[in-house]
Coordinates of C-alpha atoms and ligand atoms in Angstrom, one line a residue:
Chain M
X256 CA -1.2 -21.9 47.8
X257 CA 0.0 -20.1 50.8
X258 CA 3.6 -20.1 49.6
X259 CA 2.5 -18.7 46.2
X260 CA 0.7 -15.9 48.0
X261 CA 3.7 -15.2 50.1
X262 CA 5.9 -15.2 47.0
X263 CA 3.6 -12.7 45.4
X264 CA 3.6 -10.5 48.6
X265 CA 7.4 -10.5 48.6
X266 CA 7.5 -9.6 44.9
X267 CA 4.9 -6.9 45.3
X268 CA 6.8 -5.5 48.3
X269 CA 10.1 -5.2 46.4
X270 CA 8.7 -4.0 43.1
X271 CA 5.5 -2.2 44.1
X272 CA 3.9 -3.4 40.8
X273 CA 0.7 -4.6 42.4
X274 CA 0.1 -1.4 44.2
X275 CA 1.2 0.7 41.2
X276 CA -0.9 -1.1 38.6
X277 CA -3.8 -2.2 40.7
X278 CA -5.6 1.1 40.9
X279 CA -5.3 1.7 37.2
X280 CA -6.7 -1.7 36.4
X281 CA -9.6 -1.3 38.8
X282 CA -10.1 2.4 38.2
X283 CA -13.8 3.3 38.0
X284 CA -15.3 4.0 34.6
X285 CA -18.7 5.5 33.6
X286 CA -21.2 2.7 33.8
X287 CA -22.5 3.2 30.3
X288 CA -19.1 2.9 28.8
X289 CA -19.2 -0.8 29.7
X290 CA -20.8 -1.6 26.4
X291 CA -20.2 -3.7 23.3
X292 CA -19.5 -0.5 21.4
X293 CA -16.3 0.0 23.4
X294 CA -14.5 -3.3 22.6
X295 CA -12.7 -2.5 19.4
X296 CA -9.8 -0.6 20.8
X297 CA -8.8 -3.4 23.1
X298 CA -9.4 -5.9 20.3
X299 CA -6.9 -4.0 18.2
X300 CA -4.5 -4.2 21.0
X301 CA -5.0 -8.0 21.3
X302 CA -4.4 -8.3 17.6
X303 CA -1.3 -6.3 17.9
X304 CA 0.0 -8.6 20.6
X305 CA -0.6 -11.5 18.3
X306 CA 1.3 -9.7 15.6
X307 CA 4.3 -9.2 17.9
X308 CA 4.2 -12.8 19.0
X309 CA 3.9 -14.3 15.5
X310 CA 6.2 -11.7 14.0
X311 CA 9.0 -12.6 16.4
X312 CA 8.4 -16.2 15.7
X313 CA 8.7 -15.6 12.0
X314 CA 11.9 -13.7 12.6
X315 CA 13.3 -17.0 14.0
X316 CA 13.0 -18.5 10.5
X317 CA 13.0 -15.7 8.0
X318 CA 16.2 -14.6 6.2
X319 CA 16.0 -10.9 5.4
X320 CA 18.3 -11.2 2.4
X321 CA 17.1 -10.2 -1.1
X322 CA 18.6 -13.3 -2.6
X323 CA 17.3 -15.8 0.0
X324 CA 14.2 -14.4 1.6
X325 CA 12.0 -16.1 -0.9
X326 CA 13.5 -19.5 -0.2
X327 CA 13.1 -19.0 3.6
X328 CA 9.5 -18.1 3.1
X329 CA 9.0 -21.3 1.1
X330 CA 10.7 -23.1 3.9
X331 CA 8.6 -21.5 6.6
X332 CA 5.4 -22.3 4.7
X333 CA 6.1 -25.8 3.6
X334 CA 8.6 -27.4 5.8
X335 CA 8.6 -26.1 9.4
X336 CA 6.4 -27.3 12.1
X337 CA 3.5 -24.9 12.5
X338 CA 5.3 -22.3 10.3
X339 CA 2.4 -22.2 7.9
X340 CA 0.0 -21.5 10.7
X341 CA 2.2 -18.8 12.2
X342 CA 2.6 -17.1 8.8
X343 CA -1.1 -17.4 8.3
X344 CA -1.9 -15.8 11.7
X345 CA 0.6 -13.0 11.0
X346 CA -1.1 -12.2 7.7
X347 CA -4.7 -12.4 8.9
X348 CA -3.8 -10.7 12.1
X349 CA -2.6 -7.7 10.0
X350 CA -6.0 -7.7 8.2
X351 CA -7.7 -7.9 11.6
X352 CA -5.7 -4.9 12.9
X353 CA -6.6 -2.7 9.9
X354 CA -10.2 -3.7 10.2
X355 CA -10.4 -3.2 13.9
X356 CA -8.6 0.1 13.9
X357 CA -11.1 1.3 11.3
X358 CA -14.1 0.3 13.4
X359 CA -12.5 1.7 16.5
X360 CA -11.9 5.0 14.7
X361 CA -15.5 5.2 13.4
X362 CA -16.8 4.5 16.9
X363 CA -14.7 7.2 18.5
X364 CA -15.6 9.6 15.8
X365 CA -19.3 8.9 15.9
X366 CA -19.4 9.2 19.7
X367 CA -17.1 12.3 19.5
X368 CA -14.8 10.8 22.2
X369 CA -12.0 12.9 20.7
X370 CA -13.5 16.1 22.2
X371 CA -12.1 17.8 25.3
X372 CA -10.1 16.6 27.2
X373 CA -9.3 13.7 24.9
X374 CA -7.7 15.5 21.9
X375 CA -4.4 13.7 22.4
X376 CA -6.1 10.3 22.5
X377 CA -7.3 10.9 19.0
X378 CA -4.0 12.3 17.8
X379 CA -2.0 9.5 19.2
X380 CA -4.6 7.2 17.6
X381 CA -4.1 8.8 14.2
X382 CA -0.4 8.3 14.5
X383 CA -1.0 4.6 15.4
X384 CA -3.2 4.2 12.5
X385 CA -0.6 5.7 10.1
X386 CA 2.1 3.4 11.6
X387 CA -0.2 0.4 11.2
X388 CA -0.6 1.2 7.5
X389 CA 3.2 1.5 7.1
X390 CA 3.5 -1.9 8.8
X391 CA 0.9 -3.4 6.5
X392 CA 2.7 -2.1 3.4
X393 CA 6.2 -3.0 4.5
X394 CA 5.0 -6.4 5.6
X395 CA 3.6 -7.0 2.2
X396 CA 7.0 -6.1 0.7
X397 CA 9.0 -8.4 2.9
X398 CA 6.8 -11.2 1.7
X399 CA 9.5 -11.1 -0.9
X400 CA 7.9 -12.4 -4.1
X401 CA 7.3 -11.0 -7.5
X402 CA 4.3 -8.9 -6.4
X403 CA 6.4 -7.4 -3.5
X404 CA 9.1 -6.3 -5.9
X405 CA 6.8 -4.7 -8.4
X406 CA 4.7 -3.1 -5.6
X407 CA 7.9 -1.5 -4.3
X408 CA 8.6 -0.1 -7.7
X409 CA 5.1 1.3 -8.0
X410 CA 5.3 2.8 -4.4
X411 CA 8.6 4.4 -5.3
X412 CA 7.2 5.8 -8.5
X413 CA 4.4 7.3 -6.4
X414 CA 6.9 8.8 -4.0
X415 CA 8.8 10.1 -7.1
X416 CA 5.8 12.4 -7.8
X417 CA 6.5 14.4 -4.7
X418 CA 7.8 17.8 -6.0
X419 CA 11.5 18.5 -5.7
X420 CA 12.6 15.7 -3.5
X421 CA 10.6 12.9 -5.2
X422 CA 13.6 11.0 -6.7
X423 CA 15.4 11.1 -3.4
X424 CA 12.4 9.7 -1.5
X425 CA 12.0 7.0 -4.1
X426 CA 15.7 6.0 -3.9
X427 CA 15.5 6.1 -0.1
X428 CA 12.6 3.6 -0.3
X429 CA 14.3 1.1 -2.6
X430 CA 17.8 1.7 -1.1
X431 CA 19.5 2.9 -4.2
X432 CA 18.7 3.2 -7.8
X433 CA 17.6 -0.4 -8.5
X434 CA 15.7 -3.1 -6.7
X435 CA 18.2 -5.5 -5.3
X436 CA 20.4 -6.3 -2.3
X437 CA 19.6 -3.2 -0.3
X438 CA 15.9 -3.0 -0.8
X439 CA 14.7 -5.9 1.4
X440 CA 17.1 -5.2 4.2
X441 CA 15.8 -1.7 4.5
X442 CA 12.1 -2.7 4.4
X443 CA 12.9 -5.3 7.0
X444 CA 14.5 -2.7 9.3
X445 CA 11.4 -0.5 9.0
X446 CA 9.1 -3.5 9.6
X447 CA 10.7 -5.0 12.6
X448 CA 12.7 -2.3 14.3
X449 CA 11.7 1.3 13.5
X450 CA 8.0 1.1 13.1
X451 CA 7.4 -1.4 15.9
X452 CA 9.4 0.8 18.3
X453 CA 7.2 3.7 17.4
X454 CA 4.1 1.6 17.8
X455 CA 5.1 0.6 21.3
X456 CA 5.8 4.2 22.2
X457 CA 2.5 5.4 20.9
X458 CA 0.4 2.5 22.3
X459 CA 2.0 3.3 25.6
X460 CA 0.9 6.9 25.3
X461 CA -2.5 6.0 24.1
X462 CA -3.1 3.7 27.0
X463 CA -1.7 6.1 29.5
X464 CA -4.0 8.8 28.3
X465 CA -7.0 6.5 28.6
X466 CA -6.2 6.1 32.3
X467 CA -5.3 9.7 32.8
X468 CA -8.4 11.2 31.3
X469 CA -10.7 8.2 31.7
X470 CA -12.8 6.3 29.3
X471 CA -15.4 8.6 27.7
X472 CA -19.0 8.1 28.8
X473 CA -21.5 7.1 26.2
X474 CA -22.8 10.4 24.8
X475 CA -26.3 11.6 25.6
X476 CA -28.1 13.9 23.1
X477 CA -28.4 17.4 24.5
X478 CA -25.5 17.1 26.9
X479 CA -22.7 19.0 25.2
X480 CA -19.1 19.0 26.3
X481 CA -18.1 22.3 28.0
X482 CA -14.4 22.4 28.7
X483 CA -15.0 24.6 31.7
X484 CA -17.1 22.1 33.6
X485 CA -16.5 18.8 31.8
X486 CA -13.7 17.4 34.0
X487 CA -15.6 18.1 37.2
X488 CA -18.8 16.5 35.9
X489 CA -16.9 13.5 34.7
X490 CA -15.2 13.0 38.0
X491 CA -18.5 13.3 39.8
X492 CA -20.1 10.8 37.5
X493 CA -17.3 8.3 38.0
X494 CA -17.2 8.8 41.7
X495 CA -20.9 8.4 42.2
X496 CA -21.9 5.8 39.6
X497 CA -18.5 4.5 38.3
X498 CA -17.9 0.8 38.1
X499 CA -14.4 -0.8 38.3
X500 CA -12.9 -1.3 34.9
X501 CA -11.7 -4.7 35.9
X502 CA -13.7 -6.9 35.7
X503 CA -17.0 -5.1 35.3
X504 CA -16.2 -3.4 32.0
X505 CA -13.2 -5.5 30.9
X506 CA -15.0 -8.8 30.6
X507 CA -16.6 -7.7 27.3
X508 CA -13.1 -6.8 26.0
X509 CA -11.9 -10.3 26.9
X510 CA -14.9 -12.0 25.3
X511 CA -14.6 -10.0 22.1
X512 CA -10.8 -10.3 22.1
X513 CA -11.1 -14.0 22.5
X514 CA -13.5 -14.2 19.5
X515 CA -11.0 -12.1 17.4
X516 CA -8.0 -14.2 18.2
X517 CA -9.9 -17.5 17.7
X518 CA -11.2 -16.2 14.3
X519 CA -7.7 -15.3 13.2
X520 CA -6.4 -18.7 14.3
X521 CA -9.2 -20.5 12.5
X522 CA -8.7 -18.6 9.3
X523 CA -5.0 -19.3 9.5
X524 CA -5.7 -23.0 10.0
X525 CA -8.3 -23.2 7.2
X526 CA -7.1 -20.8 4.6
X527 CA -3.5 -20.5 5.6
X528 CA -1.1 -17.8 4.6
X529 CA -1.4 -16.1 1.2
X530 CA 0.3 -18.1 -1.5
X531 CA 3.7 -16.9 -2.5
X532 CA 3.9 -15.6 -6.0
X533 CA 6.7 -16.3 -8.4
X534 CA 10.3 -15.5 -7.2
X535 CA 11.2 -11.8 -6.8
X536 CA 12.8 -11.3 -10.2
X537 CA 12.6 -7.8 -11.6
X538 CA 13.3 -9.1 -15.1
X539 CA 10.1 -11.2 -14.9
X540 CA 7.7 -8.8 -16.5
X541 CA 4.8 -11.1 -16.4
X542 CA 3.5 -9.3 -13.3
X543 CA 0.4 -7.4 -12.4
X544 CA 1.1 -6.0 -8.9
X545 CA -2.1 -6.0 -7.0
X546 CA -1.9 -5.0 -3.3
X547 CA -3.4 -6.7 -0.3
X548 CA -7.1 -6.2 0.1
X549 CA -6.9 -3.2 2.4
X550 CA -5.1 -1.2 -0.2
X551 CA -7.3 -2.2 -3.1
X552 CA -9.6 0.8 -2.7
X553 CA -6.6 3.2 -2.9
X554 CA -5.3 1.2 -5.9
X555 CA -8.7 1.7 -7.6
X556 CA -8.7 5.4 -6.6
X557 CA -5.2 5.9 -8.3
X558 CA -6.4 4.1 -11.4
X559 CA -9.6 6.0 -11.8
X560 CA -8.5 9.5 -11.2
X561 CA -8.0 11.7 -14.3
X562 CA -4.3 11.8 -15.3
X563 CA -4.0 15.6 -15.1
X564 CA -4.9 15.6 -11.4
X565 CA -3.1 12.4 -10.5
X566 CA 0.2 13.8 -9.3
X567 CA -1.6 16.2 -7.0
X568 CA -4.0 13.7 -5.7
X569 CA -1.3 11.1 -5.3
X570 CA 0.9 13.4 -3.1
X571 CA -1.5 15.8 -1.5
X572 CA -4.5 13.5 -1.2
X573 CA -3.1 11.3 1.5
X574 CA -1.4 14.3 3.1
X575 CA -4.7 16.1 3.3
X576 CA -6.6 13.1 4.7
X577 CA -3.9 12.6 7.3
X578 CA -3.9 16.3 8.2
X579 CA -7.7 16.5 8.5
X580 CA -7.7 13.4 10.8
X581 CA -4.8 14.8 12.8
X582 CA -6.3 18.2 13.4
X583 CA -9.9 17.0 13.8
X584 CA -10.0 17.7 17.6
X585 CA -8.9 21.2 17.0
X586 CA -11.6 21.8 14.4
X587 CA -14.2 21.1 17.1
X588 CA -13.4 20.0 20.6
X589 CA -16.6 20.9 22.4
X590 CA -20.3 20.8 22.0
X591 CA -22.6 17.9 21.2
X592 CA -21.2 14.4 21.2
X593 CA -24.2 12.3 20.4
X594 CA -24.4 11.1 16.8
X595 CA -28.1 11.9 17.0
X596 CA -27.3 15.6 17.1
X597 CA -24.3 15.4 14.6
X598 CA -25.9 14.5 11.3
X599 CA -22.8 15.7 9.5
X600 CA -20.6 13.3 11.3
X601 CA -22.9 10.4 10.5
X602 CA -23.0 11.5 6.8
X603 CA -19.2 11.7 6.6
X604 CA -18.9 8.2 8.0
X605 CA -21.6 6.9 5.7
X606 CA -20.0 8.6 2.7
X607 CA -16.5 7.4 3.5
X608 CA -17.7 3.8 4.0
X609 CA -19.7 3.9 0.8
X610 CA -16.9 5.3 -1.3
X611 CA -14.3 2.9 0.1
X612 CA -16.5 -0.1 -0.5
X613 CA -17.4 1.2 -4.0
X614 CA -13.8 1.7 -4.9
X615 CA -13.0 -1.6 -3.4
X616 CA -15.7 -3.4 -5.5
X617 CA -14.3 -1.8 -8.6
X618 CA -10.7 -2.5 -7.5
X619 CA -11.3 -6.3 -7.3
X620 CA -12.1 -6.6 -11.0
X621 CA -9.8 -3.7 -12.1
X622 CA -11.7 -2.9 -15.3
X623 CA -9.0 -0.4 -16.3
X624 CA -6.4 -3.1 -16.9
X625 CA -6.1 -4.7 -20.3
X626 CA -6.9 -8.4 -19.9
X627 CA -3.9 -10.1 -21.6
X628 CA -5.4 -13.5 -20.9
X629 CA -8.8 -12.8 -22.6
X630 CA -10.2 -15.7 -24.5
X631 CA -10.0 -15.1 -28.2
X632 CA -13.2 -14.7 -30.2
X633 CA -14.3 -18.0 -31.7
X634 CA -15.5 -18.5 -35.2
X635 CA -19.0 -18.9 -33.8
X636 CA -18.9 -15.5 -32.2
X637 CA -17.3 -14.0 -35.3
X638 CA -20.1 -15.5 -37.3
X639 CA -18.1 -16.4 -40.4
X640 CA -15.4 -19.0 -41.3
X641 CA -13.8 -17.0 -44.1
X642 CA -14.1 -13.7 -45.9
X643 CA -13.7 -10.2 -44.6
X644 CA -15.8 -10.6 -41.4
X645 CA -13.8 -13.7 -40.4
X646 CA -10.5 -11.9 -41.1
X647 CA -11.6 -8.8 -39.2
X648 CA -12.5 -11.0 -36.2
X649 CA -9.1 -12.5 -36.3
X650 CA -7.5 -9.1 -36.4
X651 CA -9.6 -8.1 -33.4
X652 CA -8.0 -11.0 -31.6
X653 CA -4.5 -10.3 -32.9
X654 CA -4.2 -6.6 -32.7
X655 CA -4.8 -6.4 -29.0
X656 CA -8.4 -4.9 -29.4
X657 CA -9.6 -7.9 -27.4
X658 CA -7.5 -6.9 -24.3
X659 CA -9.6 -3.8 -23.8
X660 CA -12.9 -4.4 -25.5
X661 CA -15.5 -7.1 -24.9
X662 CA -17.4 -8.7 -27.7
X663 CA -20.1 -11.3 -26.7
X664 CA -18.5 -11.9 -23.3
X665 CA -14.9 -12.2 -24.5
X666 CA -12.3 -9.6 -23.7
X667 CA -11.3 -6.8 -21.4
X668 CA -13.3 -3.9 -19.9
X669 CA -11.0 -1.0 -20.4
X670 CA -12.8 0.3 -23.4
X671 CA -16.5 0.3 -24.4
X672 CA -18.2 -3.0 -25.0
X673 CA -18.4 -3.6 -28.7
X674 CA -20.9 -6.4 -28.8
X675 CA -23.5 -4.2 -30.6
X676 CA -21.2 -1.5 -32.0
X677 CA -22.6 -1.9 -35.5
X678 CA -25.9 -0.5 -34.3
X679 CA -24.3 2.5 -32.7
X680 CA -21.7 3.7 -35.1
X681 CA -21.5 4.2 -38.9
X682 CA -18.7 2.7 -41.0
X683 CA -17.0 6.0 -41.2
X684 CA -17.2 6.6 -37.5
X685 CA -15.7 3.2 -36.7
X686 CA -12.9 3.8 -39.2
X687 CA -12.2 7.2 -37.7
X688 CA -12.0 5.9 -34.2
X689 CA -9.7 3.0 -35.1
X690 CA -7.4 5.3 -37.1
X691 CA -7.2 8.2 -34.6
X692 CA -7.8 6.6 -31.2
X693 CA -8.7 8.7 -28.2
X694 CA -7.8 9.4 -24.6
X695 CA -7.6 5.7 -23.7
X696 CA -7.4 4.2 -27.1
X697 CA -4.3 4.1 -29.3
X698 CA -4.6 5.3 -32.9
X699 CA -4.0 2.4 -35.2
X700 CA -3.5 4.5 -38.2
X701 CA 0.2 3.8 -38.4
X702 CA 0.1 0.0 -37.8
X703 CA -2.9 -1.3 -39.8
X704 CA -2.7 -1.8 -43.6
X705 CA -5.7 -0.6 -45.6
X706 CA -7.0 -4.2 -46.0
X707 CA -6.7 -5.0 -42.4
X708 CA -8.5 -1.8 -41.5
X709 CA -11.2 -2.5 -44.0
X710 CA -11.8 -6.1 -42.7
X711 CA -11.8 -4.9 -39.1
X712 CA -14.4 -2.3 -39.9
X713 CA -16.6 -4.8 -41.7
X714 CA -16.3 -7.1 -38.8
X715 CA -17.2 -4.5 -36.3
X716 CA -20.1 -3.2 -38.5
X717 CA -21.5 -6.7 -38.4
X718 CA -21.8 -6.6 -34.6
X719 CA -25.5 -5.8 -34.5
X720 CA -28.2 -7.1 -32.3
X721 CA -29.9 -8.6 -35.3
X722 CA -26.8 -10.6 -36.4
X723 CA -26.1 -11.7 -32.9
X724 CA -29.7 -13.1 -32.6
X725 CA -29.4 -14.9 -35.9
X726 CA -26.1 -16.5 -34.9
X727 CA -27.3 -17.7 -31.6
X728 CA -30.3 -19.4 -33.1
Chain K
X96 CA 23.4 39.6 52.4
X97 CA 25.7 36.7 52.5
X98 CA 22.7 34.4 51.9
X99 CA 21.8 36.2 48.8
X100 CA 25.2 35.9 47.3
X101 CA 25.2 32.3 48.0
X102 CA 21.9 31.8 46.2
X103 CA 23.1 33.6 43.1
X104 CA 26.3 31.6 43.2
X105 CA 24.3 28.4 43.5
X106 CA 22.2 29.6 40.5
X107 CA 25.1 30.3 38.3
X108 CA 26.7 27.0 39.2
X109 CA 23.4 25.3 38.4
X110 CA 23.0 27.2 35.1
X111 CA 26.6 26.2 34.3
X112 CA 25.9 22.5 34.9
X113 CA 22.6 22.7 33.0
X114 CA 24.5 24.2 30.0
X115 CA 27.2 21.6 30.2
X116 CA 24.7 18.8 30.2
X117 CA 22.7 20.1 27.3
X118 CA 25.9 20.8 25.3
X119 CA 27.5 17.5 25.9
X120 CA 24.2 15.6 25.3
X121 CA 23.7 17.5 22.0
X122 CA 27.3 17.0 21.0
X123 CA 27.2 13.3 21.6
X124 CA 24.0 13.0 19.6
X125 CA 25.4 14.9 16.7
X126 CA 28.7 12.9 16.7
X127 CA 26.9 9.6 16.8
X128 CA 24.1 10.9 14.4
X129 CA 26.4 11.7 11.5
X130 CA 27.6 8.2 10.8
X131 CA 24.1 6.8 11.6
X132 CA 22.1 9.1 9.4
X133 CA 24.9 9.1 6.8
X134 CA 24.9 5.4 6.3
X135 CA 21.1 5.3 6.1
X136 CA 21.1 8.0 3.5
X137 CA 24.2 6.8 1.6
X138 CA 22.3 4.9 -1.1
X139 CA 20.7 8.1 -2.2
X140 CA 24.0 9.8 -2.6
X141 CA 26.1 7.1 -4.0
X142 CA 25.6 6.9 -7.7
X143 CA 26.5 3.5 -9.2
X144 CA 28.5 3.7 -12.4
X145 CA 26.5 2.7 -15.4
X146 CA 28.0 -0.5 -16.9
X147 CA 27.7 -1.9 -20.4
X148 CA 26.1 -5.3 -20.2
X149 CA 26.2 -7.7 -23.1
X150 CA 22.8 -9.2 -23.9
X151 CA 23.5 -11.4 -26.9
X152 CA 25.2 -11.6 -30.3
X153 CA 24.0 -9.3 -33.0
X154 CA 23.2 -12.2 -35.3
X155 CA 20.8 -13.7 -32.8
X156 CA 18.4 -10.8 -33.2
X157 CA 16.0 -10.6 -36.2
X158 CA 15.5 -7.3 -37.8
X159 CA 12.2 -5.8 -36.9
X160 CA 11.6 -8.0 -33.9
X161 CA 11.1 -6.6 -30.4
X162 CA 12.3 -9.0 -27.7
X163 CA 12.8 -9.0 -24.0
X164 CA 16.4 -9.2 -22.8
X165 CA 17.5 -9.5 -19.2
X166 CA 20.8 -8.5 -17.7
X167 CA 22.4 -7.6 -14.3
X168 CA 21.6 -4.1 -13.1
X169 CA 24.1 -1.4 -12.4
X170 CA 24.5 -1.9 -8.7
X171 CA 24.3 -5.6 -7.9
X172 CA 25.2 -6.5 -4.3
X173 CA 26.7 -9.9 -3.9
X174 CA 23.7 -11.3 -2.0
X175 CA 21.1 -9.8 -4.3
X176 CA 20.6 -13.1 -6.1
X177 CA 17.8 -13.1 -8.6
X178 CA 16.8 -9.6 -7.6
X179 CA 19.8 -8.1 -9.3
X180 CA 18.4 -9.0 -12.7
X181 CA 16.6 -6.5 -14.7
X182 CA 15.0 -6.5 -18.2
X183 CA 14.6 -4.3 -21.2
X184 CA 12.8 -4.4 -24.5
X185 CA 15.3 -4.6 -27.4
X186 CA 14.5 -4.1 -31.1
X187 CA 16.8 -4.7 -33.9
X188 CA 15.7 -1.9 -36.2
X189 CA 18.3 -2.3 -38.9
X190 CA 21.5 -4.1 -39.9
X191 CA 23.5 -2.3 -37.2
X192 CA 20.8 -0.4 -35.4
X193 CA 19.2 -1.3 -32.1
X194 CA 16.8 0.5 -30.0
X195 CA 16.1 -0.3 -26.4
X196 CA 13.2 0.6 -24.1
X197 CA 12.8 0.4 -20.3
X198 CA 10.2 -2.2 -19.2
X199 CA 9.0 0.3 -16.6
X200 CA 5.9 2.1 -17.5
X201 CA 6.4 5.9 -17.3
X202 CA 3.2 6.1 -15.3
X203 CA 3.8 4.1 -12.1
X204 CA 6.6 1.7 -13.1
X205 CA 4.6 -1.5 -13.9
X206 CA 6.3 -3.8 -16.5
X207 CA 5.0 -3.1 -20.0
X208 CA 4.5 -5.9 -22.5
X209 CA 5.1 -5.8 -26.2
X210 CA 2.1 -6.9 -28.1
X211 CA 3.6 -7.9 -31.4
X212 CA 0.3 -8.2 -33.4
X213 CA -0.6 -4.6 -32.6
X214 CA 2.9 -3.2 -32.5
X215 CA 2.2 -1.6 -29.2
X216 CA 3.6 -1.7 -25.7
X217 CA 0.8 -2.2 -23.2
X218 CA 0.9 -1.8 -19.4
X219 CA -1.1 -4.2 -17.3
X220 CA -1.7 -1.8 -14.5
X221 CA -3.8 1.1 -15.6
X222 CA -4.0 0.6 -19.4
X223 CA -1.1 2.8 -20.5
X224 CA -0.3 2.1 -24.1
X225 CA 2.8 3.1 -26.1
X226 CA 3.5 3.1 -29.9
X227 CA 6.4 1.1 -31.1
X228 CA 8.7 4.1 -30.9
X229 CA 7.9 4.4 -27.2
X230 CA 5.7 7.5 -27.4
X231 CA 2.4 7.5 -25.5
X232 CA -0.5 6.1 -27.4
X233 CA -3.2 6.1 -24.7
X234 CA -3.9 6.0 -21.0
X235 CA -2.4 7.8 -18.1
X236 CA 1.4 7.8 -18.7
X237 CA 2.6 11.4 -18.7
X238 CA 5.6 10.7 -21.0
X239 CA 6.9 8.0 -23.3
X240 CA 9.0 5.0 -22.4
X241 CA 12.5 5.6 -21.3
X242 CA 15.4 4.5 -23.6
X243 CA 18.6 2.7 -22.7
X244 CA 21.7 3.5 -24.7
X245 CA 22.7 0.4 -26.8
X246 CA 25.9 -0.3 -28.7
X247 CA 27.5 -3.1 -30.7
X248 CA 30.8 -4.2 -29.3
X249 CA 32.7 -7.1 -30.9
X250 CA 29.5 -8.5 -32.4
X251 CA 27.8 -8.3 -29.1
X252 CA 24.8 -6.1 -28.3
X253 CA 25.4 -4.2 -25.2
X254 CA 23.1 -2.1 -23.0
X255 CA 24.1 0.6 -20.7
X256 CA 22.6 -0.1 -17.3
X257 CA 20.5 2.7 -15.7
X258 CA 18.5 3.3 -12.6
X259 CA 14.9 2.5 -12.4
X260 CA 13.4 5.5 -14.2
X261 CA 11.4 7.6 -11.8
X262 CA 8.9 9.8 -13.5
X263 CA 9.0 13.2 -11.8
X264 CA 7.0 16.3 -12.3
Ligands
FES44 S1 1.9 1.9 -14.4 FE1 1.5 1.7 -16.5 S2 -0.4 2.6 -16.8 FE2 0.0 2.9 -14.7

């Protein structure tokens, strides 16, 4: 024991690390900041450390070559010792980071900790958030399967909508004009070198700032921030009532961090990494690129917005959100901090969470996609075994109507449900719609013969509540 | 008096060294930066030559049918493996006529599928639909499907490789 102590004293004497870091670890913090509301930032940091450790481990086994990455991922998942768990942790750790950053941001926003003198904390945090999103996307791409390839194409197409320089940005992303040898290497370079370097830099800044300006005290209603007096008041508070960060405040961070890390490990053990899709073959068109869950709401947003506005929203939407977040501390950096006195802040958070979860819920089922695997209508549903109604029902299956319209529980959700269409529209109206189509419906005037059209209309006209009840009896 | 001269001399010496340091630092950064930035941006500037790729003999295609064909793209790197493959929808529209469509939806690039029964191309992503001539039938695509040039060469159907079509505004 004694020799260990002496070794430490020698080390500390030569490096000065103990005396340099000691004060910052033990620096006093406001007593009411030692609270369970304040654990999300540190938990994000723990999750990040896990990402670094698992990411480096994966780099030991992963081959960042467009032709071979897929096999190396299969190898990691199926053949290496613990590789499956490490990949699982890296994947779920990414989810945890996104989630924890979100909660941390909401906490900071609601308690207005971004106000004077902590503007730069918030701004560096916004940069960290953006970098994390880039990590999440590039990580998804270097999970080099079919979805990765098609997601890259979709992302480049979105970049292509940027005015003037769109095509260049798109080609920069995929590393040329086609998906191929260069694409993965570039994504790999972003994911393991460039963005992590920036992350380390900004995490360093973020933590340094927390020590420089101190952890914000939990806000009290009716005690606004006044830049003229704030610093002095804060220092007095900390001097008189402050408690040492380590261990009085930090133990909660450790407890929560432990729970987070254990949860990630457990999920990795039980569920494992996401299954690899088919190999990354751009000529395999049997693909429906759906992003990882944290992008699903944005995916839904893209799908639901009206096509005329889409280019603007696609390019300027994220820019605007980013700019608003970035400049938030300049919009208001003093005044009330308590959420009790900032109803607008609470409303904004509630609205954001509601719209994200709403979009998310829609995104999971993606009703705007044609369902190519919809189960064809059975003769029982059609309600006839021969004759025009039967033939019309078969055309409904064959002509692709089924992919977008549901009848009696079979089919897609892109267009209106046609189970009782016969009650709603007249024969003429049905005919007119099939022939001419509409915004989201192709006109079939050019492809249907008169007989086919007639049969289809008869079939659809027979979709009435009355007939349905008869057939189900 | 002498002290003052000394100070200003010191200052100009200092200013000189400051300038030297900035200039040399900047120069080094620019010299090193050109090859670095240049090689990162090269893929944007280098335009691969379009190449005619055979996709099968004319007699193997039935008149009126639209089929998927795959071929190697215009800029395959030796290690690209399966990712250098790309696909197109090819239709034999007459004895000697072919027409070829990009599989990339003009909306956001998802792979469109040919639904033979309906004679339509349908996109799985956001419900874009195209008529058999490639024009927009429904949904969000702002323009029709892109076409690839096709030719017949020694009884072979050949497609001119092209970049992934990026829909711009
Ligand atoms: S990519 Fe085809 S409709 Fe959006």
